[in-house]
Amino acid sequence: MPVITYRDALNQALREEMQRDDRVFIMGEEVGVYQGAYKVSKGMLQEFGEMRVVDTPITELGFAGVGVGAAMVGLRPIIEFMTWNFALLALDQVVNSAAKMLYMSGGQYSIPIVFRGPNGAALQLSAQHSQAWESWLAHIPGLKVVAPGTPYDAKGLLKSAVRDDNPVIVLEGEMLYNTKGEVPAEEYVIPIGKAALKREGDHCSIITHGKMILVALQAADQLTKEGIRVDVLDLLSLRPMDVEAIAATVKKTNRAVVLEEGWELAGIGAQVVDYIQRECFDDLDAPVVRVHQADVPMPYAKNLERAAKPDLPKTIAAVKRVMYLEQ
Amino acid sequence: MATKVVMEALSPTMEEGRLVKWVKNEGDTVAKGEVLAEIETDKAVMELVARGEGVLRKRLLAEGETAPVGQLVGVIATADEDIGSIVASAPAAAPASSGAAAPSAAESQAPAARQEAPAAPAVARPAAPSPTPTALGTPGPDVSAPRPPEAPPIAPPAVPEENGGRPRSSPLARRLASDRGLDLGQVRGSGPGGRIIKRDIEAAMAAGPAAAPSSTPRRAAAGDYEDVPLTQIRKTIARRLTESIGPIPTFYLTMEADLTRTAELREAMLDGGDEFKVSFNDIIVKAIATALARHPEVNAHWLGDRVRQFNRVHLGMAVAIPDGLITPVLFDADRKGLGELSHEARELAAKARDRKLTPEQYTGSTFSVSNLGMFGIDQFTAIINPPEAGIIAVGAVEDKVVSLAGQIVVRKRARFTMSCDHRVIDGATGARFLQDVRRMLENSLMLVY
């Protein structure tokens, strides 16, 4: 199976979907001539022309709104935000127009749009450019939200997102574009709303999504050497969330660590813990432990940034805590 | 500070009480502990005492009226205190169901229970068939046995810590323990703060069978009784007999005992004066109690998942009262002398008829006896008082013509019919017990042995 980067997996998904359906087009800042800020749309302008690969000015609210309008008249736009931090300017279109149009029009207008772009912290980009937005977006009824952490998932989920008749948010990890993984050459899609068990164990579950899946898998490897076998559940979709998969892993291991990039309060992890206590309270052998970013704006200083982010040592410590091996 | 007088739960099963009589009038000064009123519970007439001092300012329940437990029935306050708001709140404080207000009654009652020492709940008695959580369906793991030291890989030091008397445990541990019939109180927790977790349950289950071979019936350490786990055959017998007859598969054993020598004993004792006067019933009670002490398999309760055999004999004595029946208890009847038993039985019967029995005087019996001999009934069957395993019905002592050693003679004889819960007592078991009762009655000297 070919091993390609996360960026190329996304590129493949976009190209395949644009070849398959000529209503699909991409739009955003520097997606055309510059080939994409993160080179996700490399070669697309040459292949599909400027009617389907549209460079926009720095106008998040504007081009997001144009996208919603295009979807209303039957096109299938893919809107790239250079980062989700900039998408705050367009949230009115995402939240108030895209998410609610189907409902407010009494079902007359479906909005088959994809909003995608890098999410979460990279390295030393400071407070305004290092934010994980998933709990904001997953909060909104009418949106679907996916957060692939591997090239395989990125391609399969983006293809599903493009084919979905509802607005779908694709949160790509800003640090993931260069990561590599096996991606089949043949056609495949990953259904939205299904989690994937990425590692099997029976002592504890790590439940996570997006970029943090890499941390979870590393933690699983390291813990195995200490004789601790963990289940690693990749949520993949945050809305809808795969409650059955969460319950299944917790019922198996009786202990859970919920790992996420965002802040603690009202975070995705809080929702996961809620599902756990509702679905499998009687299967819990220990309180669920969460790992998340420190409750501060992301510091610029490298050492402070490292201290604030959820990472491998914090995840391993959390697993040991939930297993009563450490305080 | 005004004190609310509420209808208190004066018996374990009381839900409402009828105010028989106000002892204090409005305007009377009352001291703490003084009797305010007489309350008829479902079992007896009890005294409602003052929980505070002052003046009984208001009586909110008329004599003869009934109120649920917890309802405000009066107000004690200082002479000039404004009690308008309390009185106004009376309807609100009188819920239709006793449930809502019960806690306040319980609260106000708690200190009083300590105050009136004799009325303290009978904690030490093997009374109520309270189903303890040690539900061991089959003879098996002995959870009370010490467990071999188990060492989870990197367990933190377990600090035994309890949470209001209940050991801390994870939801999973609680579920597993309940599924497997394990008493959490018997498990040592290895989690933080001594929390019992899954591995502790597993260790306890693993340790169990080794400590108690399944062929040996488990004997509880407690001195007052022994819990006997049910064998498969006992379970099958219980199930099939219940299907056949009803909730309590009862059968009856009748025997006639010759009480001539008992009568002689009575007369001989009367020679000692009134002080030594005993009734046939007293001697019969003594004989049954003594026999019960020798037959714990009869002196037993059916608890659904096990049989509780008592090592002490608390004999319930059915007493007819004008509007029903109550069974005061002769505690440790086997250990008491005839005189003491006679005196106690008479006192309890009198109290029962006056409805003055306190709850601890009529709860906690291990076996019962019912006597209708004084009404000229020569034989009858009594209804078992569950969870007791049996009851003996005593008929009248009558002169009968019998053949004795080839001679036709007149002897005093009475019929005893034991109703047996077949789940606990089998025919032969009951017969052997009755045989002992008869031997003691027919040779009363055995009672002093």
PDB file of N, CA and C in Angstrom, chain A residues 193-197 205-208 231 233-235 237-238 240-258 268-269 271-280 283-284 288:
ATOM      1  N   GLY A 193     -19.350   9.693  11.640  1.00  0.00           N
ATOM      2  CA  GLY A 193     -20.121   9.219  12.792  1.00  0.00           C
ATOM      3  C   GLY A 193     -19.620   7.903  13.362  1.00  0.00           C
ATOM      4  N   LYS A 194     -18.550   7.378  12.757  1.00  0.00           N
ATOM      5  CA  LYS A 194     -18.006   6.108  13.255  1.00  0.00           C
ATOM      6  C   LYS A 194     -16.598   6.330  13.800  1.00  0.00           C
ATOM      7  N   ALA A 195     -16.351   5.816  14.993  1.00  0.00           N
ATOM      8  CA  ALA A 195     -15.018   5.881  15.573  1.00  0.00           C
ATOM      9  C   ALA A 195     -14.228   4.657  15.133  1.00  0.00           C
ATOM     10  N   ALA A 196     -12.912   4.699  15.342  1.00  0.00           N
ATOM     11  CA  ALA A 196     -12.085   3.550  14.965  1.00  0.00           C
ATOM     12  C   ALA A 196     -11.182   3.173  16.133  1.00  0.00           C
ATOM     13  N   LEU A 197     -11.168   1.870  16.425  1.00  0.00           N
ATOM     14  CA  LEU A 197     -10.283   1.381  17.476  1.00  0.00           C
ATOM     15  C   LEU A 197      -8.906   1.190  16.858  1.00  0.00           C
ATOM     16  N   SER A 205      -8.648   2.552  28.487  1.00  0.00           N
ATOM     17  CA  SER A 205      -8.945   3.104  27.167  1.00  0.00           C
ATOM     18  C   SER A 205      -8.407   4.526  27.088  1.00  0.00           C
ATOM     19  N   ILE A 206      -7.778   4.860  25.974  1.00  0.00           N
ATOM     20  CA  ILE A 206      -7.499   6.266  25.695  1.00  0.00           C
ATOM     21  C   ILE A 206      -8.457   6.649  24.574  1.00  0.00           C
ATOM     22  N   ILE A 207      -9.261   7.672  24.837  1.00  0.00           N
ATOM     23  CA  ILE A 207     -10.240   8.107  23.840  1.00  0.00           C
ATOM     24  C   ILE A 207      -9.801   9.474  23.361  1.00  0.00           C
ATOM     25  N   THR A 208      -9.619   9.625  22.063  1.00  0.00           N
ATOM     26  CA  THR A 208      -9.040  10.861  21.566  1.00  0.00           C
ATOM     27  C   THR A 208      -9.482  11.110  20.132  1.00  0.00           C
ATOM     28  N   ASP A 231      -6.486   0.280  25.079  1.00  0.00           N
ATOM     29  CA  ASP A 231      -7.329   0.458  23.905  1.00  0.00           C
ATOM     30  C   ASP A 231      -7.166   1.907  23.478  1.00  0.00           C
ATOM     31  N   LEU A 233      -9.020   4.564  21.182  1.00  0.00           N
ATOM     32  CA  LEU A 233     -10.186   4.819  20.349  1.00  0.00           C
ATOM     33  C   LEU A 233     -10.033   6.186  19.700  1.00  0.00           C
ATOM     34  N   ASP A 234     -10.049   6.211  18.369  1.00  0.00           N
ATOM     35  CA  ASP A 234      -9.996   7.470  17.617  1.00  0.00           C
ATOM     36  C   ASP A 234     -11.436   7.830  17.266  1.00  0.00           C
ATOM     37  N   LEU A 235     -11.913   8.925  17.820  1.00  0.00           N
ATOM     38  CA  LEU A 235     -13.319   9.284  17.587  1.00  0.00           C
ATOM     39  C   LEU A 235     -13.593   9.580  16.123  1.00  0.00           C
ATOM     40  N   SER A 237     -15.071  11.285  14.181  1.00  0.00           N
ATOM     41  CA  SER A 237     -16.164  12.250  14.051  1.00  0.00           C
ATOM     42  C   SER A 237     -16.516  12.780  15.436  1.00  0.00           C
ATOM     43  N   LEU A 238     -16.649  14.091  15.549  1.00  0.00           N
ATOM     44  CA  LEU A 238     -17.019  14.683  16.841  1.00  0.00           C
ATOM     45  C   LEU A 238     -18.504  14.998  16.887  1.00  0.00           C
ATOM     46  N   PRO A 240     -21.735  13.730  14.267  1.00  0.00           N
ATOM     47  CA  PRO A 240     -22.164  12.968  15.446  1.00  0.00           C
ATOM     48  C   PRO A 240     -21.027  12.156  16.041  1.00  0.00           C
ATOM     49  N   MET A 241     -21.116  11.857  17.331  1.00  0.00           N
ATOM     50  CA  MET A 241     -20.055  11.119  18.011  1.00  0.00           C
ATOM     51  C   MET A 241     -20.492   9.666  18.193  1.00  0.00           C
ATOM     52  N   ASP A 242     -19.550   8.761  18.091  1.00  0.00           N
ATOM     53  CA  ASP A 242     -19.859   7.331  18.138  1.00  0.00           C
ATOM     54  C   ASP A 242     -19.945   6.844  19.588  1.00  0.00           C
ATOM     55  N   VAL A 243     -21.108   7.048  20.179  1.00  0.00           N
ATOM     56  CA  VAL A 243     -21.283   6.716  21.601  1.00  0.00           C
ATOM     57  C   VAL A 243     -21.131   5.216  21.840  1.00  0.00           C
ATOM     58  N   GLU A 244     -21.594   4.426  20.878  1.00  0.00           N
ATOM     59  CA  GLU A 244     -21.505   2.967  21.051  1.00  0.00           C
ATOM     60  C   GLU A 244     -20.057   2.501  21.158  1.00  0.00           C
ATOM     61  N   ALA A 245     -19.198   3.113  20.336  1.00  0.00           N
ATOM     62  CA  ALA A 245     -17.792   2.713  20.377  1.00  0.00           C
ATOM     63  C   ALA A 245     -17.155   3.129  21.698  1.00  0.00           C
ATOM     64  N   ILE A 246     -17.554   4.296  22.200  1.00  0.00           N
ATOM     65  CA  ILE A 246     -17.030   4.757  23.493  1.00  0.00           C
ATOM     66  C   ILE A 246     -17.448   3.780  24.580  1.00  0.00           C
ATOM     67  N   ALA A 247     -18.729   3.441  24.572  1.00  0.00           N
ATOM     68  CA  ALA A 247     -19.230   2.515  25.602  1.00  0.00           C
ATOM     69  C   ALA A 247     -18.553   1.151  25.487  1.00  0.00           C
ATOM     70  N   ALA A 248     -18.340   0.704  24.259  1.00  0.00           N
ATOM     71  CA  ALA A 248     -17.753  -0.638  24.080  1.00  0.00           C
ATOM     72  C   ALA A 248     -16.349  -0.710  24.669  1.00  0.00           C
ATOM     73  N   THR A 249     -15.549   0.309  24.404  1.00  0.00           N
ATOM     74  CA  THR A 249     -14.174   0.231  24.909  1.00  0.00           C
ATOM     75  C   THR A 249     -14.145   0.367  26.423  1.00  0.00           C
ATOM     76  N   VAL A 250     -14.987   1.246  26.977  1.00  0.00           N
ATOM     77  CA  VAL A 250     -14.967   1.427  28.432  1.00  0.00           C
ATOM     78  C   VAL A 250     -15.513   0.184  29.135  1.00  0.00           C
ATOM     79  N   LYS A 251     -16.507  -0.450  28.512  1.00  0.00           N
ATOM     80  CA  LYS A 251     -17.034  -1.674  29.122  1.00  0.00           C
ATOM     81  C   LYS A 251     -15.985  -2.778  29.122  1.00  0.00           C
ATOM     82  N   LYS A 252     -15.085  -2.694  28.134  1.00  0.00           N
ATOM     83  CA  LYS A 252     -14.039  -3.717  28.067  1.00  0.00           C
ATOM     84  C   LYS A 252     -12.949  -3.463  29.118  1.00  0.00           C
ATOM     85  N   THR A 253     -12.509  -2.212  29.231  1.00  0.00           N
ATOM     86  CA  THR A 253     -11.346  -1.927  30.079  1.00  0.00           C
ATOM     87  C   THR A 253     -11.706  -1.393  31.463  1.00  0.00           C
ATOM     88  N   ASN A 254     -12.913  -0.868  31.611  1.00  0.00           N
ATOM     89  CA  ASN A 254     -13.400  -0.295  32.874  1.00  0.00           C
ATOM     90  C   ASN A 254     -12.710   1.000  33.300  1.00  0.00           C
ATOM     91  N   ARG A 255     -11.763   1.491  32.476  1.00  0.00           N
ATOM     92  CA  ARG A 255     -11.044   2.718  32.843  1.00  0.00           C
ATOM     93  C   ARG A 255     -10.800   3.536  31.583  1.00  0.00           C
ATOM     94  N   ALA A 256     -10.837   4.864  31.714  1.00  0.00           N
ATOM     95  CA  ALA A 256     -10.650   5.682  30.527  1.00  0.00           C
ATOM     96  C   ALA A 256      -9.876   6.964  30.803  1.00  0.00           C
ATOM     97  N   VAL A 257      -9.056   7.313  29.815  1.00  0.00           N
ATOM     98  CA  VAL A 257      -8.400   8.617  29.764  1.00  0.00           C
ATOM     99  C   VAL A 257      -8.929   9.287  28.502  1.00  0.00           C
ATOM    100  N   VAL A 258      -9.361  10.528  28.620  1.00  0.00           N
ATOM    101  CA  VAL A 258      -9.847  11.252  27.451  1.00  0.00           C
ATOM    102  C   VAL A 258      -8.838  12.346  27.134  1.00  0.00           C
ATOM    103  N   ILE A 268     -14.406  18.855  24.252  1.00  0.00           N
ATOM    104  CA  ILE A 268     -14.925  17.605  23.698  1.00  0.00           C
ATOM    105  C   ILE A 268     -14.836  16.490  24.742  1.00  0.00           C
ATOM    106  N   GLY A 269     -13.750  16.488  25.499  1.00  0.00           N
ATOM    107  CA  GLY A 269     -13.557  15.449  26.514  1.00  0.00           C
ATOM    108  C   GLY A 269     -14.665  15.442  27.550  1.00  0.00           C
ATOM    109  N   GLN A 271     -17.726  16.087  27.006  1.00  0.00           N
ATOM    110  CA  GLN A 271     -18.853  15.379  26.405  1.00  0.00           C
ATOM    111  C   GLN A 271     -18.617  13.868  26.422  1.00  0.00           C
ATOM    112  N   VAL A 272     -17.387  13.467  26.160  1.00  0.00           N
ATOM    113  CA  VAL A 272     -17.071  12.036  26.168  1.00  0.00           C
ATOM    114  C   VAL A 272     -17.308  11.467  27.567  1.00  0.00           C
ATOM    115  N   VAL A 273     -16.852  12.209  28.584  1.00  0.00           N
ATOM    116  CA  VAL A 273     -17.036  11.750  29.960  1.00  0.00           C
ATOM    117  C   VAL A 273     -18.525  11.643  30.284  1.00  0.00           C
ATOM    118  N   ASP A 274     -19.286  12.577  29.774  1.00  0.00           N
ATOM    119  CA  ASP A 274     -20.733  12.519  30.001  1.00  0.00           C
ATOM    120  C   ASP A 274     -21.331  11.244  29.391  1.00  0.00           C
ATOM    121  N   TYR A 275     -20.927  10.937  28.175  1.00  0.00           N
ATOM    122  CA  TYR A 275     -21.426   9.702  27.556  1.00  0.00           C
ATOM    123  C   TYR A 275     -21.008   8.479  28.382  1.00  0.00           C
ATOM    124  N   ILE A 276     -19.781   8.501  28.851  1.00  0.00           N
ATOM    125  CA  ILE A 276     -19.291   7.351  29.621  1.00  0.00           C
ATOM    126  C   ILE A 276     -20.127   7.156  30.872  1.00  0.00           C
ATOM    127  N   GLN A 277     -20.341   8.250  31.614  1.00  0.00           N
ATOM    128  CA  GLN A 277     -21.091   8.068  32.868  1.00  0.00           C
ATOM    129  C   GLN A 277     -22.530   7.659  32.604  1.00  0.00           C
ATOM    130  N   ARG A 278     -23.059   8.083  31.456  1.00  0.00           N
ATOM    131  CA  ARG A 278     -24.441   7.700  31.170  1.00  0.00           C
ATOM    132  C   ARG A 278     -24.545   6.268  30.682  1.00  0.00           C
ATOM    133  N   GLU A 279     -23.603   5.887  29.815  1.00  0.00           N
ATOM    134  CA  GLU A 279     -23.717   4.590  29.142  1.00  0.00           C
ATOM    135  C   GLU A 279     -23.133   3.449  29.957  1.00  0.00           C
ATOM    136  N   CYS A 280     -22.092   3.753  30.729  1.00  0.00           N
ATOM    137  CA  CYS A 280     -21.440   2.627  31.414  1.00  0.00           C
ATOM    138  C   CYS A 280     -20.958   2.979  32.812  1.00  0.00           C
ATOM    139  N   ASP A 283     -19.779   0.167  34.851  1.00  0.00           N
ATOM    140  CA  ASP A 283     -18.586  -0.545  34.383  1.00  0.00           C
ATOM    141  C   ASP A 283     -17.316   0.186  34.778  1.00  0.00           C
ATOM    142  N   LEU A 284     -17.454   1.309  35.430  1.00  0.00           N
ATOM    143  CA  LEU A 284     -16.267   2.098  35.776  1.00  0.00           C
ATOM    144  C   LEU A 284     -15.612   1.572  37.042  1.00  0.00           C
ATOM    145  N   VAL A 288     -12.874   8.770  35.471  1.00  0.00           N
ATOM    146  CA  VAL A 288     -12.240   9.046  34.182  1.00  0.00           C
ATOM    147  C   VAL A 288     -11.291  10.236  34.349  1.00  0.00           C
TER     148      VAL A 288
END
